[in-house]
Coordinates of C-alpha atoms in Angstrom, one line a residue:
X1 CA -102.9 55.0 -167.0
X2 CA -101.5 58.4 -166.3
X3 CA -103.1 59.9 -163.2
X4 CA -103.7 63.6 -162.4
X5 CA -103.4 62.7 -158.7
X6 CA -101.4 59.5 -158.4
X7 CA -100.9 57.4 -155.3
X8 CA -97.4 58.4 -154.4
X9 CA -94.8 55.7 -153.7
X10 CA -93.0 57.9 -151.3
X11 CA -94.5 59.7 -148.3
X12 CA -92.6 62.8 -148.9
X13 CA -90.0 64.1 -151.4
X14 CA -86.5 63.7 -150.0
X15 CA -84.3 66.8 -150.0
X16 CA -80.6 67.7 -149.9
X17 CA -80.4 67.1 -146.1
X18 CA -81.5 63.4 -146.6
X19 CA -79.2 62.9 -149.6
X20 CA -76.2 64.3 -147.7
X21 CA -76.9 62.2 -144.7
X22 CA -77.0 59.0 -146.7
X23 CA -73.9 59.9 -148.7
X24 CA -72.0 60.7 -145.5
X25 CA -73.1 57.2 -144.1
X26 CA -71.8 55.6 -147.3
X27 CA -68.4 57.2 -146.8
X28 CA -68.2 55.9 -143.2
X29 CA -66.3 52.7 -142.2
X30 CA -69.5 50.7 -141.4
X31 CA -73.0 50.3 -142.8
X32 CA -74.2 48.2 -139.8
X33 CA -74.1 48.4 -136.0
X34 CA -72.5 51.9 -136.2
X35 CA -73.1 55.2 -134.4
X36 CA -76.1 56.4 -136.6
X37 CA -78.4 53.6 -135.4
X38 CA -77.8 54.5 -131.8
X39 CA -78.1 58.2 -132.5
X40 CA -81.5 57.6 -134.3
X41 CA -82.7 55.6 -131.3
X42 CA -81.8 58.4 -128.9
X43 CA -83.3 61.1 -131.0
X44 CA -86.6 59.2 -131.6
X45 CA -86.8 58.3 -127.9
X46 CA -86.4 62.0 -127.1
X47 CA -89.0 63.0 -129.7
X48 CA -91.7 60.7 -128.3
X49 CA -90.7 60.8 -124.7
X50 CA -90.1 57.1 -124.4
X51 CA -87.5 55.7 -122.0
X52 CA -86.3 53.1 -124.5
X53 CA -86.4 52.9 -128.3
X54 CA -84.9 50.1 -130.4
X55 CA -84.6 50.7 -134.2
X56 CA -85.7 47.7 -136.3
X57 CA -85.7 46.7 -139.9
X58 CA -89.5 47.3 -140.2
X59 CA -92.6 47.6 -138.2
X60 CA -93.3 44.0 -138.9
X61 CA -90.1 42.9 -137.1
X62 CA -90.9 45.2 -134.2
X63 CA -94.3 43.5 -133.9
X64 CA -92.7 40.1 -134.0
X65 CA -90.3 41.2 -131.3
X66 CA -93.2 42.6 -129.2
X67 CA -95.0 39.2 -129.4
X68 CA -91.9 37.4 -128.2
X69 CA -91.2 39.9 -125.4
X70 CA -94.8 39.3 -124.1
X71 CA -94.3 35.5 -124.2
X72 CA -97.5 35.0 -126.3
X73 CA -98.1 31.5 -127.6
X74 CA -100.6 28.7 -128.2
X75 CA -103.6 28.9 -126.0
X76 CA -103.3 32.7 -125.5
X77 CA -105.9 35.1 -127.0
X78 CA -105.2 38.6 -128.2
X79 CA -107.9 41.1 -129.0
X80 CA -107.3 43.5 -131.9
X81 CA -109.0 45.4 -134.8
X82 CA -110.1 44.1 -138.2
X83 CA -109.3 47.6 -139.7
X84 CA -105.6 47.2 -140.2
X85 CA -102.9 45.9 -142.5
X86 CA -102.8 42.1 -142.0
X87 CA -99.2 42.2 -140.8
X88 CA -100.4 43.5 -137.4
X89 CA -101.6 40.0 -136.7
X90 CA -98.9 38.0 -138.3
X91 CA -96.7 37.6 -135.2
X92 CA -99.8 36.4 -133.3
X93 CA -100.6 33.8 -136.0
X94 CA -97.0 32.7 -136.2
X95 CA -96.9 32.1 -132.5
X96 CA -100.2 30.1 -132.5
X97 CA -102.3 32.7 -130.6
X98 CA -106.1 32.9 -130.9
X99 CA -107.2 36.2 -132.3
X100 CA -110.5 37.9 -131.4
X101 CA -111.6 40.9 -133.4
X102 CA -113.4 43.8 -131.6
X103 CA -115.3 46.3 -133.8
X104 CA -114.5 49.8 -134.7
X105 CA -115.7 53.4 -134.4
X106 CA -117.2 54.1 -137.8
X107 CA -115.6 57.5 -138.1
X108 CA -112.1 57.2 -136.6
X109 CA -111.8 53.6 -137.9
X110 CA -110.0 52.8 -134.6
X111 CA -111.1 50.2 -132.0
X112 CA -114.3 50.9 -130.3
X113 CA -113.4 50.3 -126.6
X114 CA -117.0 49.3 -125.8
X115 CA -116.7 46.2 -128.0
X116 CA -113.5 44.9 -126.3
X117 CA -114.7 43.8 -122.8
X118 CA -117.3 41.3 -124.1
X119 CA -114.5 39.4 -125.9
X120 CA -112.2 39.1 -122.8
X121 CA -111.9 35.5 -121.5
X122 CA -109.7 33.7 -119.1
X123 CA -107.3 33.1 -122.0
X124 CA -107.0 36.8 -123.0
X125 CA -103.4 38.0 -122.6
X126 CA -103.1 41.2 -124.6
X127 CA -104.9 44.0 -126.5
X128 CA -103.3 45.2 -129.7
X129 CA -104.5 48.6 -130.9
X130 CA -103.9 50.3 -134.2
X131 CA -103.9 54.1 -134.5
X132 CA -105.5 54.2 -137.9
X133 CA -104.7 56.7 -140.5
X134 CA -102.8 59.1 -138.3
X135 CA -105.4 59.4 -135.5
X136 CA -105.2 57.9 -132.0
X137 CA -107.3 55.1 -130.6
X138 CA -109.2 56.2 -127.5
X139 CA -106.6 54.8 -125.1
X140 CA -107.9 55.7 -121.6
X141 CA -110.8 53.2 -121.5
X142 CA -108.6 50.5 -123.1
X143 CA -105.8 51.0 -120.6
X144 CA -108.5 50.8 -117.8
X145 CA -109.6 47.4 -119.2
X146 CA -106.0 46.3 -119.4
X147 CA -105.4 47.2 -115.7
X148 CA -108.8 45.6 -114.7
X149 CA -108.0 42.2 -116.3
X150 CA -104.1 42.2 -116.1
X151 CA -103.6 42.5 -119.8
X152 CA -100.7 43.9 -121.8
X153 CA -101.3 46.5 -124.5
X154 CA -99.3 46.9 -127.8
X155 CA -99.7 50.0 -129.9
X156 CA -99.3 49.6 -133.6
X157 CA -98.0 53.1 -134.4
X158 CA -97.2 52.5 -138.1
X159 CA -99.4 55.5 -139.1
X160 CA -98.6 57.9 -136.2
X161 CA -95.0 59.1 -135.7
X162 CA -95.7 62.5 -134.1
X163 CA -99.3 61.7 -133.3
X164 CA -100.6 62.2 -129.7
X165 CA -103.4 61.2 -127.4
X166 CA -104.3 63.8 -124.7
X167 CA -100.9 65.4 -125.2
X168 CA -99.0 62.1 -124.8
X169 CA -97.0 60.7 -127.7
X170 CA -98.4 57.6 -129.2
X171 CA -96.2 54.6 -128.6
X172 CA -95.6 55.5 -124.9
X173 CA -99.1 54.7 -123.5
X174 CA -99.2 50.9 -123.8
X175 CA -96.5 48.4 -122.8
X176 CA -94.9 48.5 -126.2
X177 CA -95.2 50.6 -129.3
X178 CA -94.3 49.6 -132.9
X179 CA -93.5 52.2 -135.6
X180 CA -93.1 52.0 -139.3
X181 CA -90.7 54.2 -141.4
X182 CA -91.6 52.5 -144.7
X183 CA -91.4 54.6 -147.9
X184 CA -95.2 55.4 -147.6
X185 CA -95.2 56.6 -144.0
X186 CA -95.2 60.2 -142.6
X187 CA -91.4 59.9 -142.1
X188 CA -89.3 57.3 -143.8
X189 CA -86.1 55.4 -143.7
X190 CA -87.0 53.5 -146.9
X191 CA -87.7 50.4 -144.9
X192 CA -87.5 50.5 -141.2
X193 CA -89.2 50.6 -137.8
X194 CA -88.8 50.9 -134.1
X195 CA -90.0 49.4 -130.9
X196 CA -90.6 51.7 -127.9
X197 CA -91.2 51.0 -124.3
X198 CA -90.8 52.4 -120.8
X199 CA -90.0 49.0 -119.3
X200 CA -86.4 48.3 -118.5
X201 CA -87.0 44.6 -118.6
X202 CA -88.6 44.6 -122.0
X203 CA -85.9 46.9 -123.3
X204 CA -83.2 44.6 -122.1
X205 CA -84.9 41.6 -123.6
X206 CA -85.5 43.4 -126.9
X207 CA -81.9 44.4 -127.2
X208 CA -80.8 40.8 -127.0
X209 CA -83.6 39.1 -129.0
X210 CA -83.6 41.8 -131.7
X211 CA -79.8 41.6 -132.3
X212 CA -79.1 37.9 -132.8
X213 CA -78.7 36.9 -129.2
X214 CA -80.5 34.6 -126.8
X215 CA -82.3 35.5 -123.6
X216 CA -83.0 33.6 -120.4
X217 CA -82.3 33.4 -116.7
X218 CA -78.7 32.6 -116.0
X219 CA -76.7 31.2 -113.1
X220 CA -72.9 31.5 -112.6
X221 CA -70.8 28.5 -113.6
X222 CA -68.9 26.8 -110.8
X223 CA -66.0 26.0 -113.1
X224 CA -65.1 28.8 -115.5
X225 CA -63.5 26.4 -118.0
X226 CA -64.5 24.9 -121.3
X227 CA -63.1 21.4 -120.9
X228 CA -59.5 22.0 -119.7
X229 CA -59.4 25.5 -121.1
X230 CA -59.8 28.6 -119.0
X231 CA -60.9 31.9 -120.5
X232 CA -57.9 33.5 -122.1
X233 CA -56.4 36.3 -120.0
X234 CA -55.5 38.4 -123.0
X235 CA -57.5 37.7 -126.1
X236 CA -61.2 38.3 -126.1
X237 CA -63.5 36.7 -128.8
X238 CA -66.9 38.5 -128.9
X239 CA -68.4 35.2 -130.1
X240 CA -67.6 33.6 -126.8
X241 CA -70.2 35.8 -125.0
X242 CA -70.7 34.4 -121.5
X243 CA -69.7 30.8 -122.4
X244 CA -67.1 30.6 -119.7
X245 CA -69.0 32.3 -116.9
X246 CA -72.8 31.6 -117.2
X247 CA -75.2 28.8 -117.8
X248 CA -79.0 29.1 -118.5
X249 CA -81.1 28.0 -115.6
X250 CA -82.6 24.6 -116.4
X251 CA -81.3 24.9 -119.9
X252 CA -84.2 27.2 -120.9
X253 CA -83.8 30.2 -123.2
X254 CA -85.3 32.2 -126.0
X255 CA -83.7 32.5 -129.4
X256 CA -83.5 36.0 -131.0
X257 CA -83.3 37.2 -134.6
X258 CA -81.6 40.0 -136.6
X259 CA -84.1 42.9 -136.6
X260 CA -81.5 45.6 -136.8
X261 CA -81.8 48.9 -138.8
X262 CA -78.9 49.6 -141.2
X263 CA -76.7 52.7 -140.8
X264 CA -78.1 54.0 -144.2
X265 CA -81.6 53.8 -142.9
X266 CA -80.7 55.4 -139.6
X267 CA -78.9 58.3 -141.4
X268 CA -82.0 58.9 -143.5
X269 CA -84.2 58.6 -140.3
X270 CA -82.2 61.2 -138.4
X271 CA -82.7 63.7 -141.3
X272 CA -86.4 62.9 -141.7
X273 CA -87.0 63.1 -137.9
X274 CA -85.8 66.7 -138.0
X275 CA -88.5 67.4 -140.5
X276 CA -91.3 65.4 -138.9
X277 CA -93.3 68.4 -137.6
X278 CA -93.0 70.2 -140.9
X279 CA -94.2 67.1 -142.8
X280 CA -97.1 66.4 -140.4
X281 CA -98.2 70.1 -140.4
X282 CA -98.3 70.0 -144.2
X283 CA -100.6 66.9 -144.1
X284 CA -102.9 68.7 -141.6
X285 CA -103.0 71.7 -143.8
X286 CA -103.9 69.6 -146.9
X287 CA -106.6 67.8 -144.9
X288 CA -108.1 71.1 -143.7
X289 CA -108.3 72.3 -147.3
X290 CA -110.0 69.1 -148.4
X291 CA -112.4 69.3 -145.5
X292 CA -113.3 72.9 -146.3
X293 CA -113.9 72.0 -150.0
X294 CA -116.0 68.9 -149.3
X295 CA -118.0 70.0 -146.3
X296 CA -121.7 69.9 -147.1
X297 CA -121.5 67.8 -150.3
X298 CA -124.6 65.6 -150.2
X299 CA -123.6 62.0 -149.6
X300 CA -120.1 62.7 -148.4
X301 CA -119.2 62.6 -144.7
X302 CA -115.9 63.8 -143.3
X303 CA -113.6 62.2 -140.7
X304 CA -113.7 64.1 -137.4
X305 CA -110.6 64.8 -135.4
X306 CA -111.4 63.4 -132.0
X307 CA -110.9 65.9 -129.1
X308 CA -108.3 63.6 -127.5
X309 CA -106.2 63.2 -130.7
X310 CA -103.8 65.2 -132.8
X311 CA -104.5 63.7 -136.2
X312 CA -101.5 63.7 -138.6
X313 CA -103.4 62.4 -141.6
X314 CA -101.3 59.5 -142.8
X315 CA -104.5 58.7 -144.6
X316 CA -107.3 61.1 -145.7
X317 CA -110.7 59.3 -145.4
X318 CA -114.1 60.3 -146.5
X319 CA -117.4 58.4 -146.1
X320 CA -119.6 58.0 -149.2
X321 CA -123.3 57.4 -148.6
X322 CA -124.8 55.3 -151.5
X323 CA -128.3 55.8 -150.2
X324 CA -128.0 59.6 -150.5
X325 CA -126.1 59.6 -153.8
X326 CA -128.2 56.8 -155.3
X327 CA -125.3 54.7 -156.6
X328 CA -123.0 52.1 -155.0
X329 CA -119.5 53.0 -153.8
X330 CA -117.9 51.1 -156.6
X331 CA -119.4 53.4 -159.1
X332 CA -118.1 56.4 -157.2
X333 CA -114.6 54.9 -157.1
X334 CA -114.7 54.1 -160.8
X335 CA -115.6 57.8 -161.5
X336 CA -112.7 59.1 -159.4
X337 CA -110.2 56.8 -161.0
X338 CA -111.3 56.4 -164.6
X339 CA -112.9 59.8 -165.2
X340 CA -111.0 62.1 -162.9
X341 CA -107.6 60.4 -162.9
X342 CA -107.3 59.9 -159.2
X343 CA -105.5 56.7 -158.2
X344 CA -107.5 55.1 -155.4
X345 CA -106.0 52.6 -152.8
X346 CA -108.4 51.6 -150.0
X347 CA -107.3 50.9 -146.4
X348 CA -108.2 48.3 -145.3
X349 CA -110.3 45.3 -146.2
X350 CA -111.6 43.8 -142.9
X351 CA -108.8 41.3 -142.2
X352 CA -111.1 38.8 -140.3
X353 CA -112.5 38.0 -143.8
X354 CA -109.2 37.1 -145.3
X355 CA -108.8 33.4 -146.3
X356 CA -106.4 32.6 -143.4
X357 CA -108.9 34.0 -140.8
X358 CA -111.9 32.4 -142.5
X359 CA -109.9 29.1 -142.2
X360 CA -109.6 29.8 -138.5
X361 CA -113.4 30.2 -138.1
X362 CA -113.9 33.9 -138.5
X363 CA -117.0 34.9 -140.5
X364 CA -118.9 37.8 -142.1
X365 CA -121.1 39.4 -139.5
X366 CA -118.4 39.2 -136.8
X367 CA -117.6 43.0 -137.0
X368 CA -120.6 44.6 -138.5
X369 CA -119.5 48.2 -138.2
X370 CA -116.1 47.5 -139.8
X371 CA -117.8 45.5 -142.6
X372 CA -120.5 48.0 -143.4
X373 CA -118.1 50.9 -143.2
X374 CA -115.6 49.3 -145.6
X375 CA -118.0 47.8 -148.1
X376 CA -120.4 50.8 -148.3
X377 CA -118.8 54.0 -147.2
X378 CA -115.0 54.2 -146.7
X379 CA -112.9 56.0 -149.3
X380 CA -109.3 57.2 -149.0
X381 CA -108.1 60.0 -151.2
X382 CA -104.4 60.4 -151.9
X383 CA -102.6 62.6 -149.4
X384 CA -98.9 63.5 -149.1
X385 CA -96.9 66.7 -148.5
X386 CA -95.9 67.2 -152.1
X387 CA -99.5 67.4 -153.4
X388 CA -99.8 70.6 -155.3
X389 CA -102.5 73.2 -154.8
X390 CA -103.8 72.3 -158.3
X391 CA -104.0 68.6 -157.3
X392 CA -105.8 69.5 -154.0
X393 CA -108.4 71.5 -156.0
X394 CA -108.7 68.7 -158.5
X395 CA -109.5 66.2 -155.6
X396 CA -112.2 68.5 -154.3
X397 CA -113.7 69.1 -157.7
X398 CA -113.6 65.4 -158.6
X399 CA -115.5 64.3 -155.5
X400 CA -118.1 67.0 -156.2
X401 CA -118.4 66.1 -159.9
X402 CA -118.6 62.4 -159.1
X403 CA -121.5 62.9 -156.6
X404 CA -123.3 65.2 -159.0
X405 CA -122.9 62.8 -162.0
X406 CA -124.0 59.7 -160.0
X407 CA -127.0 61.5 -158.4
X408 CA -128.2 62.8 -161.7
X409 CA -127.9 66.4 -160.5
X410 CA -125.7 67.5 -163.4
X411 CA -122.8 69.9 -162.7
X412 CA -121.9 70.5 -159.0
X413 CA -122.5 73.8 -157.5

């Protein structure tokens, strides 16, 4: 089907600056572990005001790294949101953690802090928040709970590069932040991500564990020989690492993985980072036009920008009221897609109802606000900086026509 307003496979159209940056990287003498990765890390750290940033191959690998840095494992419990892409929880499942789902605010679709404290037990170790759709979670009460109970906080920032909470960059408020630069995100490296932290220890651990090294407490070796062989005075083999000089205390250590970002991705990221404000401002302008065009339509509610947040509209969400319109949400979505040619992708099915979580004992009714909002009300319209004025007008008209048709009112005013 050809769509008048398709769901774009790229978050923004790349220009000559991005093309030149990647071509320049292709002409360099390395495509891995080169200067561009380090430069991207420095620039992104400066942009968000984080002490440390480590570029990764995806947000998923950044989340896996975060779970390892925090030492989460079997018997530990983590509280998170059901309104997210399931990958937020994969590192926790992989490490055998128990996951408890707090409920959400029905408008921002972020965690409702009031639903978190009742879930805290003696086994709770961490709270993982998701800044949904480009808008910040209300972090102050969550950080207060974390301090009260001695919990770590991880920010899933996949939707919010450039987003803020009370003037502070997201990804710098909790213990660790995890960003995505996937093709669909507000800025892109194709695939890619980053881990941010203000902790020197976490940064040191992450650098080892994210770049194919091990980590643990070490002690000096009394005899700096391997069998009869001392460390060569002249030749140095990087693969030796500290084999001659250090041993792990009690033989205990953590094994890392390769989560590095490539030089090509980093080159693209540097160019995209220079455009981040421009791209986010365009999204905000589009959202404002959509809001103006849809405000007051019976049965359509708008998402409100919270006073503490700078919303950068990775997603544009409206709330359909079937009781007002007189038809279920599915009929409205069918009208938008099949009649109006608007490609609809909803974000997100409540993940506690996925088969893997049902197998772990989670059930319908556990998060009633998230469930009711998703099944009855929540709709995402396409949004990206290269939407044309005609496409924006079509989105507004399509929603109005859909409501009018389903409510039996005829043509919209």
